[in-house]
Amino acid sequence: MTTYFLSDLHLDPARPAITELFAAFLDGEARQAQALYVLGDLFESWVGDDDPSEAGALVADRLRALSDAGVPVAFMHGNRDFLVGDAWAQRAGLRILPDPAVILLYDRPVLLTHGDLLCTDDVEYQAIRAQTRDPRWQAQMLAQPLAARLAFAQQARNASQARAAALREAGTMESITDVAPATVAEWFVRYGIDTMIHGHTHRPAIHELQVAERACRRIVLGDWFEQGSVLRASADGRFELSAL
Ligand code: MN
């Protein structure tokens, strides 16, 4: 049996081939899964469960078909789709996990996180994150008309692109947008786990490291910009990260 983990699909009407690739994965290989975990940034943007995106409707149907076929699906919010709510989750037949969450994977505890919480060197980003995850901020946002929310999302994307350009210009993009090693080490200790799985940084890899004299593993999921990317975990403890 195999458990699947993926993240950072950034489904977007501008890249319909990726939505199709994901739909084909859900209708195909995923049917054999013991469980499927989507660790955030499934959508490039999400302004509330009345979001008019075609990808949202299509993916909800395919995810629902998968869970109806007996594959449990769990979803964790990313920094792009943190407004995915209970209504859409119900429609898609998935369970929303808190970030971080420790699950039992074949009887071993594994920590799951989107990954942005580990990027603590990016103080400016963490301040924005704290604001947009505040339930009062979210309630105010969701109370606005759809058109206003879509305009806000576009503005946020422009601001994020401008900031990325500024960081690239300053030569700090690589370091500031990656996880902070001290925070990673602290989480291994705090949560008492030796394996964590996250996305967000779009730097797929399996890192082996020593924390407090313990062998630990940090698995980073890949994005779905040029291809698909999945992590397969098998019952014998193996992890395989591959492109689709
Ligand atoms: Mn992200």
mmCIF file of C-alpha atoms and ligand atoms in Angstrom:
data_model
loop_
_atom_site.group_PDB
_atom_site.id
_atom_site.type_symbol
_atom_site.label_atom_id
_atom_site.label_comp_id
_atom_site.label_asym_id
_atom_site.label_seq_id
_atom_site.Cartn_x
_atom_site.Cartn_y
_atom_site.Cartn_z
ATOM 1 C CA MET A 1 0.000 0.000 0.000
ATOM 2 C CA THR A 2 1.085 3.535 -0.726
ATOM 3 C CA THR A 3 0.227 6.866 0.858
ATOM 4 C CA TYR A 4 0.555 9.942 -1.368
ATOM 5 C CA PHE A 5 1.618 13.455 -0.446
ATOM 6 C CA LEU A 6 1.578 16.457 -2.732
ATOM 7 C CA SER A 7 1.431 20.239 -2.536
ATOM 8 C CA ASP A 8 1.944 23.442 -4.486
ATOM 9 C CA LEU A 9 -0.135 22.578 -7.525
ATOM 10 C CA HIS A 10 -1.066 26.272 -7.795
ATOM 11 C CA LEU A 11 -4.005 25.316 -10.039
ATOM 12 C CA ASP A 12 -4.701 28.305 -12.219
ATOM 13 C CA PRO A 13 -6.903 28.885 -15.289
ATOM 14 C CA ALA A 14 -3.718 30.086 -17.011
ATOM 15 C CA ARG A 15 -2.269 26.520 -16.858
ATOM 16 C CA PRO A 16 -5.145 24.166 -17.772
ATOM 17 C CA ALA A 17 -2.773 21.292 -18.634
ATOM 18 C CA ILE A 18 -1.730 21.041 -14.974
ATOM 19 C CA THR A 19 -5.363 20.858 -13.830
ATOM 20 C CA GLU A 20 -5.877 18.052 -16.368
ATOM 21 C CA LEU A 21 -2.747 16.262 -15.166
ATOM 22 C CA PHE A 22 -4.006 16.408 -11.582
ATOM 23 C CA ALA A 23 -7.486 15.196 -12.611
ATOM 24 C CA ALA A 24 -5.879 12.269 -14.455
ATOM 25 C CA PHE A 25 -3.799 11.475 -11.363
ATOM 26 C CA LEU A 26 -6.928 11.492 -9.157
ATOM 27 C CA ASP A 27 -8.805 9.241 -11.581
ATOM 28 C CA GLY A 28 -5.777 6.978 -12.114
ATOM 29 C CA GLU A 29 -2.861 6.239 -9.812
ATOM 30 C CA ALA A 30 -4.491 7.841 -6.751
ATOM 31 C CA ARG A 31 -7.252 5.209 -6.792
ATOM 32 C CA GLN A 32 -4.686 2.708 -5.472
ATOM 33 C CA ALA A 33 -3.715 4.972 -2.576
ATOM 34 C CA GLN A 34 -4.248 4.158 1.051
ATOM 35 C CA ALA A 35 -4.661 7.898 1.653
ATOM 36 C CA LEU A 36 -3.915 11.186 -0.103
ATOM 37 C CA TYR A 37 -2.589 14.309 1.599
ATOM 38 C CA VAL A 38 -2.613 17.701 -0.143
ATOM 39 C CA LEU A 39 -0.338 20.008 1.858
ATOM 40 C CA GLY A 40 -1.455 23.418 0.636
ATOM 41 C CA ASP A 41 -1.367 25.724 -2.348
ATOM 42 C CA LEU A 42 -3.667 23.424 -4.271
ATOM 43 C CA PHE A 43 -4.953 26.643 -5.860
ATOM 44 C CA GLU A 44 -2.988 29.659 -7.049
ATOM 45 C CA SER A 45 -5.650 31.762 -5.404
ATOM 46 C CA TRP A 46 -8.885 31.182 -3.485
ATOM 47 C CA VAL A 47 -11.137 34.020 -2.382
ATOM 48 C CA GLY A 48 -13.801 32.016 -0.548
ATOM 49 C CA ASP A 49 -15.944 28.968 -1.266
ATOM 50 C CA ASP A 50 -17.964 30.940 -3.822
ATOM 51 C CA ASP A 51 -14.721 31.249 -5.817
ATOM 52 C CA PRO A 52 -15.805 31.034 -9.452
ATOM 53 C CA SER A 53 -12.704 29.136 -10.672
ATOM 54 C CA GLU A 54 -13.417 26.224 -12.990
ATOM 55 C CA ALA A 55 -10.483 24.351 -11.484
ATOM 56 C CA GLY A 56 -12.196 24.569 -8.086
ATOM 57 C CA ALA A 57 -15.355 22.893 -9.392
ATOM 58 C CA LEU A 58 -13.524 20.278 -11.439
ATOM 59 C CA VAL A 59 -11.103 19.310 -8.694
ATOM 60 C CA ALA A 60 -13.912 19.144 -6.105
ATOM 61 C CA ASP A 61 -15.741 16.601 -8.292
ATOM 62 C CA ARG A 62 -12.649 14.459 -8.865
ATOM 63 C CA LEU A 63 -11.582 14.564 -5.215
ATOM 64 C CA ARG A 64 -15.102 13.634 -4.178
ATOM 65 C CA ALA A 65 -15.077 10.689 -6.613
ATOM 66 C CA LEU A 66 -11.761 9.569 -5.123
ATOM 67 C CA SER A 67 -13.006 9.694 -1.539
ATOM 68 C CA ASP A 68 -16.273 8.009 -2.591
ATOM 69 C CA ALA A 69 -14.069 5.240 -4.013
ATOM 70 C CA GLY A 70 -12.686 4.723 -0.509
ATOM 71 C CA VAL A 71 -9.487 6.815 -0.485
ATOM 72 C CA PRO A 72 -9.435 9.260 2.447
ATOM 73 C CA VAL A 73 -8.236 12.718 1.378
ATOM 74 C CA ALA A 74 -6.828 15.333 3.753
ATOM 75 C CA PHE A 75 -6.032 18.949 2.929
ATOM 76 C CA MET A 76 -3.941 21.550 4.708
ATOM 77 C CA HIS A 77 -4.145 25.251 3.841
ATOM 78 C CA GLY A 78 -1.278 26.933 2.010
ATOM 79 C CA ASN A 79 -0.519 30.619 1.786
ATOM 80 C CA ARG A 80 -2.507 30.885 -1.468
ATOM 81 C CA ASP A 81 -5.613 28.945 -0.538
ATOM 82 C CA PHE A 82 -5.990 29.613 3.185
ATOM 83 C CA LEU A 83 -9.587 30.728 2.537
ATOM 84 C CA VAL A 84 -10.669 27.234 1.483
ATOM 85 C CA GLY A 85 -13.536 26.632 3.899
ATOM 86 C CA ASP A 86 -15.763 23.884 5.209
ATOM 87 C CA ALA A 87 -18.286 24.247 2.372
ATOM 88 C CA TRP A 88 -15.733 23.476 -0.346
ATOM 89 C CA ALA A 89 -14.081 20.793 1.793
ATOM 90 C CA GLN A 90 -17.423 19.068 2.197
ATOM 91 C CA ARG A 91 -18.128 19.298 -1.507
ATOM 92 C CA ALA A 92 -14.705 17.794 -2.270
ATOM 93 C CA GLY A 93 -15.118 15.121 0.402
ATOM 94 C CA LEU A 94 -11.946 16.033 2.252
ATOM 95 C CA ARG A 95 -10.882 16.666 5.802
ATOM 96 C CA ILE A 96 -9.030 19.883 6.668
ATOM 97 C CA LEU A 97 -5.930 19.386 8.838
ATOM 98 C CA PRO A 98 -4.431 22.045 11.111
ATOM 99 C CA ASP A 99 -0.920 23.277 10.293
ATOM 100 C CA PRO A 100 1.214 21.673 11.598
ATOM 101 C CA ALA A 101 -0.328 18.232 12.109
ATOM 102 C CA VAL A 102 1.329 15.056 13.362
ATOM 103 C CA ILE A 103 -0.149 11.954 11.752
ATOM 104 C CA LEU A 104 0.604 8.289 12.185
ATOM 105 C CA LEU A 105 2.028 6.965 8.931
ATOM 106 C CA TYR A 106 2.249 3.183 9.120
ATOM 107 C CA ASP A 107 2.451 3.503 12.926
ATOM 108 C CA ARG A 108 5.220 6.114 12.860
ATOM 109 C CA PRO A 109 4.596 9.758 13.776
ATOM 110 C CA VAL A 110 5.243 12.157 10.894
ATOM 111 C CA LEU A 111 4.816 15.926 10.989
ATOM 112 C CA LEU A 112 3.022 17.590 8.089
ATOM 113 C CA THR A 113 3.157 21.324 7.438
ATOM 114 C CA HIS A 114 2.662 23.548 4.423
ATOM 115 C CA GLY A 115 6.149 24.893 5.104
ATOM 116 C CA ASP A 116 5.766 28.660 5.284
ATOM 117 C CA LEU A 117 5.816 28.564 9.096
ATOM 118 C CA LEU A 118 9.408 27.284 8.847
ATOM 119 C CA CYS A 119 10.531 30.339 6.856
ATOM 120 C CA THR A 120 11.088 32.415 9.967
ATOM 121 C CA ASP A 121 13.923 34.487 8.464
ATOM 122 C CA ASP A 122 11.274 36.210 6.371
ATOM 123 C CA VAL A 123 9.943 38.458 9.108
ATOM 124 C CA GLU A 124 7.920 40.621 6.722
ATOM 125 C CA TYR A 125 6.146 37.576 5.302
ATOM 126 C CA GLN A 126 5.415 36.146 8.760
ATOM 127 C CA ALA A 127 3.699 39.411 9.731
ATOM 128 C CA ILE A 128 1.438 39.212 6.664
ATOM 129 C CA ARG A 129 0.779 35.551 7.409
ATOM 130 C CA ALA A 130 -0.256 36.281 10.985
ATOM 131 C CA GLN A 131 -2.646 38.979 9.794
ATOM 132 C CA THR A 132 -4.318 36.908 7.075
ATOM 133 C CA ARG A 133 -4.745 33.866 9.358
ATOM 134 C CA ASP A 134 -6.499 35.934 12.007
ATOM 135 C CA PRO A 135 -10.156 34.735 12.099
ATOM 136 C CA ARG A 136 -11.373 38.353 12.399
ATOM 137 C CA TRP A 137 -9.410 39.399 9.300
ATOM 138 C CA GLN A 138 -10.797 36.406 7.417
ATOM 139 C CA ALA A 139 -14.383 37.096 8.497
ATOM 140 C CA GLN A 140 -14.039 40.708 7.319
ATOM 141 C CA MET A 141 -12.565 39.552 4.011
ATOM 142 C CA LEU A 142 -15.269 36.945 3.408
ATOM 143 C CA ALA A 143 -17.990 39.506 4.188
ATOM 144 C CA GLN A 144 -16.928 41.543 1.141
ATOM 145 C CA PRO A 145 -18.554 41.074 -2.277
ATOM 146 C CA LEU A 146 -16.917 38.537 -4.583
ATOM 147 C CA ALA A 147 -15.668 41.233 -6.991
ATOM 148 C CA ALA A 148 -13.860 43.051 -4.170
ATOM 149 C CA ARG A 149 -12.229 39.808 -3.003
ATOM 150 C CA LEU A 150 -11.085 38.937 -6.529
ATOM 151 C CA ALA A 151 -9.571 42.415 -6.868
ATOM 152 C CA PHE A 152 -7.822 42.016 -3.509
ATOM 153 C CA ALA A 153 -6.395 38.632 -4.559
ATOM 154 C CA GLN A 154 -5.002 40.145 -7.756
ATOM 155 C CA GLN A 155 -3.448 42.976 -5.731
ATOM 156 C CA ALA A 156 -1.885 40.477 -3.318
ATOM 157 C CA ARG A 157 -0.391 38.517 -6.210
ATOM 158 C CA ASN A 158 1.066 41.678 -7.735
ATOM 159 C CA ALA A 159 2.550 42.689 -4.381
ATOM 160 C CA SER A 160 4.044 39.227 -3.908
ATOM 161 C CA GLN A 161 5.606 39.302 -7.392
ATOM 162 C CA ALA A 162 7.030 42.767 -6.770
ATOM 163 C CA ARG A 163 8.512 41.596 -3.477
ATOM 164 C CA ALA A 164 10.052 38.512 -5.127
ATOM 165 C CA ALA A 165 11.623 40.758 -7.763
ATOM 166 C CA ALA A 166 13.050 43.037 -5.059
ATOM 167 C CA LEU A 167 14.519 40.040 -3.168
ATOM 168 C CA ARG A 168 16.062 38.706 -6.375
ATOM 169 C CA GLU A 169 17.545 42.136 -7.041
ATOM 170 C CA ALA A 170 19.026 42.189 -3.527
ATOM 171 C CA GLY A 171 20.370 38.630 -3.948
ATOM 172 C CA THR A 172 18.526 37.403 -0.829
ATOM 173 C CA MET A 173 15.743 35.479 -2.599
ATOM 174 C CA GLU A 174 17.336 32.017 -2.210
ATOM 175 C CA SER A 175 18.063 32.271 1.494
ATOM 176 C CA ILE A 176 15.129 34.292 2.790
ATOM 177 C CA THR A 177 12.455 32.224 1.034
ATOM 178 C CA ASP A 178 13.824 28.889 2.252
ATOM 179 C CA VAL A 179 13.230 27.286 5.635
ATOM 180 C CA ALA A 180 15.320 28.501 8.583
ATOM 181 C CA PRO A 181 17.532 25.580 9.741
ATOM 182 C CA ALA A 182 17.253 26.573 13.415
ATOM 183 C CA THR A 183 13.450 26.498 13.228
ATOM 184 C CA VAL A 184 13.521 23.105 11.512
ATOM 185 C CA ALA A 185 15.768 21.712 14.265
ATOM 186 C CA GLU A 186 13.555 23.226 16.939
ATOM 187 C CA TRP A 187 10.436 21.587 15.452
ATOM 188 C CA PHE A 188 12.047 18.125 15.367
ATOM 189 C CA VAL A 189 12.688 18.487 19.089
ATOM 190 C CA ARG A 190 9.430 20.211 20.026
ATOM 191 C CA TYR A 191 7.202 17.694 18.253
ATOM 192 C CA GLY A 192 9.353 14.646 19.040
ATOM 193 C CA ILE A 193 9.333 13.409 15.443
ATOM 194 C CA ASP A 194 12.110 12.272 13.135
ATOM 195 C CA THR A 195 10.313 12.839 9.836
ATOM 196 C CA MET A 196 8.625 15.953 8.502
ATOM 197 C CA ILE A 197 7.010 16.536 5.142
ATOM 198 C CA HIS A 198 6.328 20.000 3.730
ATOM 199 C CA GLY A 199 5.978 21.969 0.539
ATOM 200 C CA HIS A 200 5.928 25.725 -0.095
ATOM 201 C CA THR A 201 9.584 26.287 -0.988
ATOM 202 C CA HIS A 202 9.360 24.416 -4.321
ATOM 203 C CA ARG A 203 12.722 22.774 -3.643
ATOM 204 C CA PRO A 204 11.896 19.052 -3.808
ATOM 205 C CA ALA A 205 14.420 16.931 -1.915
ATOM 206 C CA ILE A 206 14.841 14.417 0.880
ATOM 207 C CA HIS A 207 17.230 15.909 3.427
ATOM 208 C CA GLU A 208 18.864 13.651 6.014
ATOM 209 C CA LEU A 209 20.082 15.547 9.068
ATOM 210 C CA GLN A 210 21.176 15.066 12.662
ATOM 211 C CA VAL A 211 19.226 16.881 15.349
ATOM 212 C CA ALA A 212 20.295 16.449 18.962
ATOM 213 C CA GLU A 213 22.145 13.277 17.906
ATOM 214 C CA ARG A 214 19.069 11.819 16.276
ATOM 215 C CA ALA A 215 18.827 10.921 12.593
ATOM 216 C CA CYS A 216 16.023 13.032 11.112
ATOM 217 C CA ARG A 217 14.566 13.465 7.681
ATOM 218 C CA ARG A 218 12.961 16.530 6.087
ATOM 219 C CA ILE A 219 11.089 15.778 2.889
ATOM 220 C CA VAL A 220 10.260 18.713 0.628
ATOM 221 C CA LEU A 221 7.508 18.272 -1.959
ATOM 222 C CA GLY A 222 7.791 19.718 -5.449
ATOM 223 C CA ASP A 223 5.536 22.155 -7.257
ATOM 224 C CA TRP A 224 3.340 21.477 -10.261
ATOM 225 C CA PHE A 225 4.476 24.251 -12.596
ATOM 226 C CA GLU A 226 6.269 22.317 -15.348
ATOM 227 C CA GLN A 227 5.180 18.797 -14.302
ATOM 228 C CA GLY A 228 3.435 16.944 -11.526
ATOM 229 C CA SER A 229 5.271 15.978 -8.346
ATOM 230 C CA VAL A 230 4.312 13.338 -5.790
ATOM 231 C CA LEU A 231 5.784 11.687 -2.727
ATOM 232 C CA ARG A 232 4.935 7.998 -2.350
ATOM 233 C CA ALA A 233 5.294 6.510 1.123
ATOM 234 C CA SER A 234 5.144 2.741 1.415
ATOM 235 C CA ALA A 235 4.375 0.615 4.442
ATOM 236 C CA ASP A 236 7.983 -0.610 4.659
ATOM 237 C CA GLY A 237 9.118 2.937 5.469
ATOM 238 C CA ARG A 238 10.403 3.941 2.034
ATOM 239 C CA PHE A 239 9.789 7.402 0.581
ATOM 240 C CA GLU A 240 9.988 8.053 -3.126
ATOM 241 C CA LEU A 241 9.775 11.567 -4.536
ATOM 242 C CA SER A 242 9.073 11.719 -8.239
ATOM 243 C CA ALA A 243 7.876 13.843 -11.115
ATOM 244 C CA LEU A 244 4.745 12.984 -13.067
HETATM 245 MN MN MN B 1 3.118 28.139 -0.380
#
